[in-house]
Amino acid sequence: MENKTGRIARINLTTGKVENENSTDYYKWLGGRGYGVKVIFNEVKKETDPLSEDSKIVIAAGCFTGTSIPGSSRINIISKNVLNNGISYSSGGGDFAPALKKAGFDALIIEGKAEKPVYLYVSDGRILIKDAAGVWGKTTWDTEDEIRTELKNDKLKIAAIGPAGENLSKVACVIIDKAHAAAWGGCGAVMGSKNLKAVVANDANDYEISMFDSNKFDKECKRYKWILSASVPASNLKRVGTHGTAGAGGLTGKAPTSVRNSLDEYWDPEKNEKVVEKSYKQYEKKRVTCFNCPIACLHSYEMEYNGEIVEGVGMHANSVRGFSSNWDVDDPAAVFKAHTLCNKYGLDVDGTSSTIAWAIECFESGIIDTNDTFGAQLKWGNADEFLKLIEDMAYRRGFGEILSEGVFKASQIIGRNSIENTMQVKGVGINEQSLRTHKAWSLGIAISTRGSGHVSAAPQTEKRGIPSEIGEWLFDCPEAGIPTSYKGKGKLVAWYEIYKAIVDSIGICYFNAGWYEFTLADISYYAEFYNALTGMNMSNEEMWDIGERIVNLEKAINTVYAGFTREDDYLPKRIMEIPVSDGPYKGELMEREKYDEMLEEYYDAHGWDTATGLQKPETLKRLELEEVISFLSN
Ligand code: SF4
């Protein structure tokens, strides 16, 4: 039995000190998100401002990252959530995370604040803090290009912030290899607050990922790959990317989507037709993939907007709906331009979409006018104005100064009851679809510990309409595939939440790990891989317990640091009050009483108090989280 330790670097940017640590916690928490959340829980206090020198940010690959498992590409960035003082975690793809491992480290704990802008150069088991004066102020793309030129190595893998992170926009993110966003909780601003422009990984020296039993690992991997290669949903994703999925109206554009700041979920079919995946086919240059991923879900497009050539990669479904139906924009080039601006400036797509959508609704309803917007006519569909606002958010210029705070804080600054127009939960903006129509999906977004977003706990089962036998077999929920049914959905969401915490920690892309191919949403694969990798003998149940522990740590951080209660597990009122106006789900909305029941079932599935949603000591004891009991009671 070999109990491996994680190779961790602790970098203090105030002192310039870099220390290597071996941490048994890394494998104990599976790496990635689990490890990072544990560090934040242990080391960052309630009163610590997420953007202060005392704050910390963890950049952690998963324990399977960089292995032969398909999609083993993910990095997780964990910190306090800039938008609400609770927890934040963000998963990003590309080649950066495997490169970090090959450069010698599983995770970086970054603390302090550099006196001047710097970037970290990770290579051959060492970390250098290098001067970033030359790239400060540059876009993420220019930053990557210039660092590669400076270091004379065009193969470097880079995670960088753009002007939004430097200017501490609360919706700033980290962009990896020009295409992949780790985009939640203002993690780009946390880096910016530390004067940290980028982390650069050089994988040339190839630190081996030591394997206890490589034969067993490879054998398991073959089986996994075979299932993935035979998977119809995975091959559909390969064909159309997330752009062609229900997240962006589906292939036909008829799936429920976010329309005009989620005032509706039905969009004019003629408009929708212009932004569906097939309408972009003529602009596709190639497909792009992440490390060791056979799916290659990312489109690279080249388009023309107002006479300017726009090139970019990685427009996922959330960019499509966020910059089209959510703003009522039906110009495909404008939608793509908005996406590329967010990538270059380092802005989170969901935070940007939801904040500008709120501003448009406020303008249209007369809450704000051109005196507030510095002259901008924020009418639905007025793409030129919205594109200017994206830039202003990144540079905190004009009205962008307020918008850069994110939708919740912006509404507090404006006042005038504009909070009624916010699409946010736990202070984090919502750019989502199917909130009225797909009940478990909606609940999964409402309860997410990082605030909003569907890739925390929202199940994919309803979108795919899985048969009742499969729902019963996999999730003990026969109605898992029926969108409008509330039955068993609380339990289903709790299952997905725990499962995703594991996936984010092991470092596999969710799209490979069961999000599309349900038979791979099976913990036994990952326990087998783990045992082959580490030489330990972890059971499925023990791995599941780790997932539960991660969710419980996050929940406790949110309760104590952010002061969240049951009231923070509800979506904005419009979801319960304004029904879908037309289409196959005409008249559908979330019924309050049934939502309450679903929420209570969700709490119960986690072993939390059904009335308050708070964690129960007996549950925390079962999970051996006694430290959380005292944390909650202090
Ligand atoms: S499915 Fe897409 S996002 Fe996931 S690893 Fe593959 S290319 Fe990257």
XYZ file of C-alpha atoms and ligand atoms in Angstrom:
642
model
C 0.000 0.000 0.000
C 1.464 3.290 -1.055
C -0.085 6.471 0.222
C 0.986 9.166 -2.189
C 1.359 12.787 -1.270
C 0.597 15.766 -3.457
C 3.374 17.967 -4.784
C 2.301 21.394 -3.669
C 4.026 24.766 -3.992
C 3.206 27.600 -1.626
C 4.070 30.937 -3.171
C 4.043 34.068 -1.061
C 3.989 37.025 -3.421
C 4.641 39.537 -0.637
C 7.918 37.958 0.433
C 8.786 36.217 -2.823
C 9.246 32.978 -0.911
C 8.428 29.715 -2.677
C 8.178 26.578 -0.575
C 7.495 23.067 -1.684
C 5.157 21.005 0.454
C 3.994 17.453 0.327
C 0.417 17.202 1.402
C -1.502 14.045 2.165
C -4.587 16.262 2.007
C -4.199 16.434 -1.774
C -5.063 12.772 -2.327
C -7.341 12.633 0.680
C -9.531 15.250 -1.034
C -8.872 13.868 -4.556
C -6.978 17.000 -5.633
C -8.571 19.812 -7.685
C -11.654 21.395 -6.154
C -11.685 19.175 -3.063
C -8.126 20.032 -2.147
C -8.584 23.746 -2.845
C -11.754 24.007 -0.784
C -9.984 22.326 2.124
C -7.124 24.860 1.917
C -9.530 27.806 1.880
C -11.476 26.292 4.792
C -8.279 25.811 6.813
C -6.439 28.992 5.962
C -8.755 31.867 5.021
C -10.790 33.646 7.665
C -14.318 35.007 7.556
C -13.179 38.621 7.840
C -10.587 38.304 5.075
C -11.547 40.419 2.093
C -11.307 38.108 -0.956
C -9.302 40.823 -2.727
C -6.914 41.572 0.121
C -3.310 40.551 0.620
C -4.423 38.037 3.264
C -6.648 36.221 0.825
C -5.446 33.067 -0.948
C -6.079 31.395 -4.249
C -5.457 27.742 -5.021
C -4.742 26.510 -8.532
C -5.046 22.742 -8.428
C -5.000 19.987 -11.001
C -7.038 16.889 -10.214
C -5.491 13.614 -9.119
C -6.221 12.116 -12.581
C -5.231 15.213 -14.555
C -2.597 14.478 -17.171
C -3.243 10.727 -17.234
C -4.550 8.629 -20.116
C -8.187 8.975 -19.016
C -10.046 10.861 -21.772
C -10.641 14.489 -20.850
C -8.094 14.494 -18.013
C -7.421 18.149 -18.693
C -8.986 20.094 -15.881
C -7.589 22.673 -13.536
C -9.620 24.035 -10.655
C -9.216 27.536 -9.253
C -10.526 27.944 -5.741
C -10.799 31.046 -3.588
C -13.249 33.041 -1.592
C -16.067 34.252 -3.812
C -15.515 37.925 -4.586
C -19.242 38.409 -5.149
C -20.468 37.111 -1.805
C -17.558 36.231 0.543
C -18.494 32.545 0.386
C -16.719 29.835 -1.605
C -15.866 29.787 -5.283
C -14.425 27.102 -7.530
C -13.919 27.225 -11.282
C -12.946 24.442 -13.627
C -11.001 25.131 -16.820
C -9.753 22.936 -19.672
C -7.020 23.176 -22.292
C -3.492 21.876 -21.716
C -2.450 23.997 -18.766
C -3.280 21.577 -15.930
C -1.425 18.567 -17.381
C 1.508 20.900 -18.111
C 1.530 22.072 -14.485
C 1.824 18.461 -13.363
C 4.517 17.704 -15.885
C 6.355 20.814 -14.700
C 6.421 19.267 -11.247
C 3.353 20.378 -9.276
C -0.129 19.135 -8.489
C -1.267 22.407 -6.984
C -0.173 25.950 -6.183
C -1.262 27.860 -3.091
C -0.772 31.539 -3.815
C -0.818 34.077 -0.995
C 0.246 37.668 -0.322
C 0.529 40.410 -2.907
C 3.412 41.225 -5.210
C 4.714 44.766 -5.067
C 4.654 44.979 -8.855
C 2.939 42.907 -11.550
C 4.423 39.426 -11.843
C 3.793 36.083 -13.434
C 4.788 32.640 -12.219
C 6.975 30.468 -14.395
C 6.679 26.804 -13.443
C 9.248 24.511 -14.975
C 11.270 21.468 -14.034
C 10.069 21.338 -10.431
C 10.884 24.997 -9.780
C 8.874 28.197 -9.671
C 10.217 31.590 -10.635
C 8.420 34.851 -9.937
C 8.984 36.960 -13.027
C 8.368 40.586 -13.881
C 5.064 41.105 -15.713
C 5.374 44.861 -16.276
C 5.569 44.284 -20.026
C 2.253 42.446 -20.194
C 0.273 44.310 -17.513
C -2.602 46.059 -19.243
C -2.585 43.578 -22.121
C -5.395 41.266 -23.156
C -5.158 37.591 -22.272
C -4.263 36.782 -25.876
C -1.478 39.361 -26.138
C -0.202 38.310 -22.729
C 0.168 34.720 -23.888
C 1.883 35.727 -27.124
C 4.319 38.078 -25.437
C 5.277 35.695 -22.650
C 5.938 32.942 -25.182
C 8.092 35.351 -27.176
C 9.937 36.544 -24.075
C 10.684 32.989 -22.952
C 11.345 31.845 -26.518
C 9.027 28.900 -26.185
C 5.803 28.724 -28.161
C 4.723 25.529 -26.392
C 4.196 27.082 -22.977
C 0.760 26.624 -21.431
C -0.612 29.770 -19.865
C -3.459 30.779 -17.564
C -3.783 34.566 -17.613
C -6.014 37.406 -16.556
C -6.948 40.307 -18.793
C -7.665 43.964 -18.037
C -10.853 42.943 -16.174
C -8.853 41.021 -13.576
C -6.269 43.776 -13.255
C -9.046 46.313 -12.692
C -10.667 44.035 -10.106
C -13.928 43.562 -11.941
C -15.976 41.247 -9.731
C -16.849 39.176 -12.798
C -13.270 38.760 -13.989
C -12.115 35.277 -14.880
C -8.953 33.411 -15.848
C -8.439 32.424 -19.484
C -6.373 29.380 -20.379
C -4.600 28.986 -23.723
C -6.766 31.758 -25.248
C -9.875 29.594 -25.303
C -10.836 28.048 -21.977
C -12.301 30.001 -19.094
C -12.056 29.218 -15.403
C -14.785 31.644 -14.729
C -16.496 31.938 -11.402
C -16.534 33.987 -8.263
C -14.271 36.704 -9.668
C -11.175 34.485 -9.578
C -9.564 36.768 -12.179
C -9.925 39.676 -9.759
C -8.344 37.634 -6.953
C -5.298 37.118 -9.170
C -5.374 40.799 -10.143
C -5.519 41.853 -6.488
C -2.254 39.982 -5.972
C -0.649 41.647 -9.005
C -0.464 38.191 -10.531
C -0.931 38.412 -14.286
C -0.404 34.796 -15.296
C 0.820 31.345 -14.420
C 2.995 29.764 -17.090
C 3.703 26.030 -17.197
C 6.521 24.456 -19.152
C 5.967 20.725 -19.568
C 9.246 20.069 -21.389
C 10.792 18.150 -18.501
C 7.858 15.872 -18.095
C 7.662 14.980 -14.418
C 6.096 11.589 -14.530
C 2.754 11.005 -12.883
C 3.758 8.023 -10.816
C 1.366 5.151 -11.033
C 1.070 2.330 -8.493
C -0.349 -0.173 -10.973
C -0.165 1.102 -14.534
C -1.443 -2.172 -16.021
C -4.611 -1.972 -14.008
C -4.976 1.731 -14.792
C -4.517 1.167 -18.531
C -6.935 -1.739 -18.564
C -9.606 0.327 -16.857
C -8.840 3.174 -19.211
C -9.404 1.000 -22.279
C -12.860 0.071 -21.062
C -13.662 3.713 -20.345
C -12.445 4.835 -23.761
C -14.421 2.145 -25.499
C -17.654 3.219 -23.793
C -16.968 6.844 -24.665
C -16.171 6.048 -28.286
C -19.399 4.045 -28.647
C -21.493 6.735 -26.983
C -24.102 8.410 -29.181
C -24.455 11.501 -26.932
C -20.661 11.953 -26.876
C -20.475 11.658 -30.663
C -23.293 14.220 -30.962
C -21.288 16.571 -28.785
C -18.285 15.950 -31.009
C -20.414 16.865 -34.027
C -22.024 20.076 -32.800
C -20.230 21.118 -29.594
C -22.212 22.590 -26.723
C -23.323 25.252 -29.216
C -25.657 22.643 -30.715
C -27.067 21.428 -27.416
C -30.175 22.402 -25.479
C -28.067 24.950 -23.607
C -28.238 27.194 -26.661
C -31.712 26.346 -27.902
C -30.707 22.923 -29.238
C -30.202 21.961 -32.878
C -33.485 23.541 -33.891
C -33.324 26.490 -31.515
C -36.608 25.458 -29.910
C -35.390 24.340 -26.478
C -36.293 26.751 -23.660
C -33.657 29.426 -23.304
C -32.994 32.634 -21.360
C -34.888 35.414 -23.103
C -34.464 39.111 -22.254
C -32.983 38.657 -18.806
C -35.041 35.519 -18.218
C -38.335 37.374 -18.494
C -39.280 34.496 -20.775
C -37.910 31.180 -22.035
C -39.440 31.305 -25.496
C -37.612 33.276 -28.184
C -38.843 34.279 -31.614
C -38.024 31.222 -33.837
C -36.792 33.448 -36.669
C -34.259 35.081 -34.382
C -33.265 31.773 -32.860
C -32.650 30.256 -36.262
C -29.893 32.800 -36.895
C -27.751 31.770 -33.931
C -28.111 27.985 -33.870
C -24.993 25.936 -34.525
C -25.766 25.166 -38.162
C -25.961 28.886 -38.943
C -22.313 29.230 -37.877
C -21.068 26.260 -39.929
C -19.953 28.495 -42.789
C -17.651 30.368 -40.386
C -16.013 27.334 -38.809
C -12.266 27.126 -39.388
C -11.513 24.041 -37.344
C -12.342 22.167 -34.164
C -10.191 22.521 -31.073
C -9.712 20.091 -28.223
C -8.229 19.915 -24.739
C -5.522 17.580 -23.469
C -6.249 13.958 -24.325
C -9.868 14.525 -25.299
C -11.403 12.603 -28.200
C -14.503 14.812 -28.263
C -12.982 18.133 -29.402
C -16.135 20.104 -28.638
C -14.718 23.570 -29.289
C -15.402 25.496 -32.490
C -12.945 27.963 -33.939
C -14.812 30.585 -35.980
C -13.819 33.486 -38.160
C -16.536 36.064 -38.804
C -16.927 39.672 -39.798
C -18.596 42.235 -37.571
C -19.007 45.825 -38.751
C -16.166 45.358 -41.230
C -13.819 43.849 -38.645
C -12.592 40.235 -38.817
C -13.327 38.464 -35.529
C -11.509 35.237 -34.718
C -11.876 33.111 -31.639
C -12.394 29.728 -30.056
C -14.533 28.118 -27.433
C -17.959 29.718 -27.797
C -19.960 27.408 -25.574
C -23.728 27.362 -25.187
C -23.656 29.891 -22.356
C -22.012 32.484 -24.609
C -24.549 31.813 -27.353
C -27.655 32.270 -25.204
C -26.063 34.905 -22.957
C -25.240 37.217 -25.848
C -28.186 36.381 -28.103
C -31.590 35.612 -26.569
C -30.706 36.998 -23.129
C -30.022 40.375 -24.799
C -32.434 39.821 -27.701
C -29.570 40.024 -30.205
C -30.023 37.988 -33.396
C -26.828 38.961 -35.209
C -24.560 35.876 -35.054
C -21.410 37.935 -35.586
C -22.288 40.272 -32.696
C -22.814 37.255 -30.446
C -19.430 35.857 -31.401
C -17.771 39.238 -30.993
C -19.166 39.496 -27.441
C -17.736 36.071 -26.682
C -14.269 36.933 -27.996
C -14.236 40.240 -26.100
C -14.946 38.381 -22.858
C -12.131 35.959 -23.662
C -9.630 38.687 -24.423
C -10.549 40.969 -21.530
C -10.918 38.055 -19.129
C -14.578 38.493 -18.236
C -16.876 35.714 -17.099
C -19.536 35.203 -19.779
C -22.390 34.502 -17.342
C -21.552 37.411 -15.068
C -21.252 39.742 -18.046
C -24.463 38.588 -19.706
C -26.568 38.742 -16.545
C -25.257 42.170 -15.524
C -25.811 43.811 -18.901
C -29.220 42.082 -19.256
C -30.242 43.629 -15.926
C -29.084 47.055 -17.139
C -31.082 46.699 -20.362
C -34.225 45.714 -18.464
C -33.732 48.657 -16.099
C -33.311 51.004 -19.066
C -36.329 49.629 -20.911
C -38.500 49.943 -17.806
C -37.321 53.489 -17.049
C -35.443 52.701 -13.824
C -32.262 54.067 -15.382
C -31.755 56.427 -18.300
C -28.952 57.897 -20.369
C -27.808 59.943 -17.367
C -26.901 56.668 -15.694
C -25.578 54.922 -18.785
C -23.297 57.737 -19.978
C -25.514 58.159 -23.021
C -25.866 54.504 -24.020
C -29.268 53.508 -25.424
C -29.701 50.149 -23.749
C -32.564 48.806 -25.827
C -33.068 45.082 -26.311
C -31.107 43.937 -29.351
C -28.850 47.007 -29.530
C -25.666 44.953 -29.892
C -23.255 47.818 -30.618
C -23.999 49.401 -27.248
C -23.617 46.099 -25.407
C -20.242 45.409 -26.998
C -19.017 48.821 -25.856
C -20.266 48.047 -22.357
C -18.236 44.827 -22.237
C -15.103 46.856 -22.846
C -16.179 49.441 -20.277
C -16.738 46.694 -17.709
C -13.196 45.427 -18.247
C -11.690 48.890 -17.884
C -14.179 50.205 -15.296
C -15.062 53.125 -17.545
C -18.298 55.143 -17.510
C -21.326 52.996 -16.682
C -18.992 50.001 -16.856
C -17.588 51.052 -13.471
C -20.876 50.078 -11.824
C -21.469 47.035 -14.033
C -18.018 45.657 -13.263
C -19.294 45.005 -9.722
C -21.612 42.270 -11.023
C -25.381 42.390 -11.137
C -26.187 42.219 -7.427
C -23.812 44.938 -6.256
C -24.647 47.072 -9.314
C -28.324 46.956 -8.358
C -27.445 48.046 -4.818
C -25.461 50.985 -6.159
C -28.276 52.074 -8.491
C -31.016 51.390 -5.922
C -34.511 52.445 -7.135
C -35.737 48.926 -6.460
C -33.647 47.733 -9.416
C -32.840 44.610 -7.412
C -36.231 43.331 -8.608
C -34.717 43.076 -12.092
C -31.658 41.105 -11.040
C -31.212 37.544 -12.164
C -28.934 36.339 -9.407
C -28.730 33.842 -6.595
C -26.341 34.234 -3.663
C -25.230 37.490 -5.280
C -23.983 35.701 -8.414
C -25.502 36.479 -11.831
C -27.647 33.918 -13.637
C -27.446 33.355 -17.384
C -29.426 30.149 -17.588
C -32.201 28.433 -19.476
C -35.057 26.092 -18.573
C -35.448 27.613 -15.123
C -39.243 27.383 -15.254
C -39.535 24.224 -17.288
C -36.907 21.761 -16.026
C -37.426 21.422 -12.306
C -34.307 19.580 -11.173
C -32.165 21.692 -13.495
C -33.552 24.821 -11.892
C -33.095 23.559 -8.340
C -29.512 22.551 -9.159
C -28.754 26.127 -10.189
C -30.467 27.633 -7.149
C -28.568 25.584 -4.577
C -25.104 25.693 -6.173
C -22.585 26.437 -3.431
C -20.629 28.774 -5.705
C -23.851 30.610 -6.601
C -25.705 29.895 -9.845
C -24.453 27.952 -12.881
C -25.662 24.528 -13.984
C -22.391 22.612 -13.789
C -22.518 22.316 -10.018
C -25.611 20.233 -9.403
C -28.109 20.524 -12.270
C -28.852 17.102 -13.788
C -28.723 16.533 -17.538
C -31.361 13.784 -17.315
C -34.344 16.022 -18.060
C -32.788 17.574 -21.158
C -32.211 14.135 -22.541
C -35.543 12.695 -21.442
C -34.024 9.480 -20.127
C -36.456 6.535 -19.850
C -37.915 5.807 -16.429
C -36.071 2.454 -16.115
C -32.731 4.216 -16.611
C -33.724 6.952 -14.171
C -34.623 4.342 -11.602
C -31.551 2.210 -12.260
C -28.983 5.000 -12.165
C -30.504 7.553 -9.811
C -33.382 5.832 -8.038
C -35.567 8.468 -9.698
C -37.975 7.082 -12.336
C -39.073 10.593 -13.348
C -35.507 11.885 -13.767
C -36.161 12.285 -17.501
C -39.450 14.202 -17.196
C -38.613 17.937 -17.113
C -41.845 19.208 -15.561
C -42.073 16.547 -12.862
C -40.969 17.508 -9.354
C -40.961 13.949 -8.081
C -37.671 12.694 -6.687
C -35.844 15.713 -8.086
C -34.483 16.946 -4.764
C -32.709 13.640 -4.255
C -31.507 13.660 -7.863
C -29.947 17.111 -7.460
C -28.136 16.078 -4.271
C -26.732 13.078 -6.175
C -25.458 15.257 -9.014
C -23.991 17.800 -6.629
C -21.897 15.185 -4.856
C -20.907 13.499 -8.101
C -19.779 16.777 -9.678
C -17.700 17.641 -6.607
C -15.823 14.380 -7.239
C -15.445 15.039 -10.973
C -14.080 18.553 -10.340
C -11.609 17.137 -7.874
C -10.250 14.263 -9.935
C -9.723 16.639 -12.867
C -11.738 15.013 -15.656
C -13.878 17.108 -17.998
C -17.539 16.628 -17.059
C -18.411 16.131 -20.734
C -16.265 12.989 -20.707
C -17.202 11.905 -17.205
C -20.879 11.120 -17.505
C -22.551 14.456 -18.260
C -23.462 13.157 -21.704
C -22.796 9.413 -21.453
C -24.731 8.411 -18.348
C -23.121 5.005 -17.965
C -19.854 6.801 -17.168
C -21.538 8.659 -14.315
C -20.585 5.668 -12.220
C -18.320 6.149 -9.254
C -16.870 2.651 -9.533
C -14.748 3.709 -12.542
C -13.154 6.502 -10.593
C -12.559 4.429 -7.472
C -10.815 1.813 -9.648
C -8.650 4.464 -11.297
C -7.830 5.957 -7.928
C -6.726 2.646 -6.484
C -4.589 1.838 -9.520
C -3.003 5.290 -9.301
C -2.332 5.413 -5.575
C -2.172 1.822 -4.409
C -4.895 2.533 -1.914
C -8.025 0.510 -1.545
C -10.808 3.033 -1.683
C -14.346 1.724 -1.965
C -17.056 3.412 -4.015
C -18.702 4.465 -0.774
C -15.508 6.018 0.545
C -15.075 8.029 -2.630
C -18.694 9.140 -2.434
C -18.085 10.267 1.146
C -15.285 12.529 -0.105
C -17.721 14.157 -2.528
C -20.137 14.698 0.346
C -17.375 16.161 2.494
C -16.464 18.665 -0.219
C -20.068 19.846 -0.554
C -20.394 20.055 3.228
C -17.231 22.134 3.601
C -18.491 24.523 0.924
C -21.902 24.733 2.541
C -20.319 25.492 5.923
C -18.081 28.205 4.448
C -21.151 29.782 2.861
C -23.152 29.594 6.085
C -20.450 31.125 8.267
C -18.622 33.484 5.896
C -21.451 34.598 3.621
C -24.318 34.188 6.102
C -26.430 32.217 3.636
C -29.669 30.634 4.801
C -32.512 28.741 3.173
C -33.680 32.021 1.589
C -30.511 32.019 -0.507
C -31.530 28.750 -2.172
C -34.308 30.410 -4.189
C -34.217 31.803 -7.694
C -35.640 35.265 -8.485
C -39.398 35.680 -8.251
C -40.002 35.956 -11.983
C -39.325 32.234 -12.333
C -42.317 31.577 -10.092
C -44.508 34.428 -11.329
C -44.074 34.897 -15.087
C -44.909 31.784 -17.135
C -43.312 30.824 -20.454
C -45.190 32.781 -23.128
C -45.288 30.285 -25.990
C -43.840 27.127 -27.510
C -43.944 23.566 -26.183
C -43.674 24.747 -22.561
C -46.229 27.544 -22.822
C -47.651 28.412 -19.391
C -44.950 26.579 -17.432
C -43.417 28.152 -14.334
C -41.929 27.002 -11.052
C -44.651 26.443 -8.462
C -43.568 27.754 -5.082
C -45.082 25.009 -2.949
C -43.682 22.239 -5.096
C -40.317 23.958 -5.173
C -40.357 24.045 -1.368
C -41.009 20.309 -1.262
C -38.239 19.640 -3.763
C -35.827 21.810 -1.779
C -36.679 19.982 1.440
C -36.152 16.634 -0.237
C -32.760 17.924 -1.400
C -31.801 18.973 2.149
C -32.981 15.642 3.480
C -30.929 13.726 0.894
C -27.859 15.539 2.211
C -28.813 14.849 5.830
C -29.432 18.555 6.479
C -32.287 20.088 8.431
C -35.305 20.176 6.124
C -36.786 23.323 7.659
C -33.675 25.513 7.781
C -31.368 23.793 5.312
C -28.604 23.919 7.916
C -26.176 21.060 8.414
C -26.895 18.593 11.197
C -24.126 17.527 13.610
C -24.936 13.836 13.096
C -24.373 14.146 9.343
C -21.076 15.924 9.865
C -20.054 13.260 12.389
C -20.891 10.508 9.899
C -18.597 12.243 7.424
C -15.874 12.642 10.067
C -16.136 16.411 9.775
C -16.081 17.202 13.499
C -14.044 20.323 12.713
C -17.028 21.639 10.739
C -19.300 21.188 13.759
C -17.117 23.517 15.812
C -16.650 25.842 12.818
C -20.427 26.235 12.542
C -20.967 26.725 16.246
C -18.327 29.444 16.733
S -15.235 17.764 -24.150
Fe -14.679 19.805 -24.861
S -14.269 20.992 -22.951
Fe -14.223 18.787 -22.431
S -12.084 18.191 -22.563
Fe -13.055 17.747 -24.556
S -12.670 19.560 -25.818
Fe -12.298 20.146 -23.673
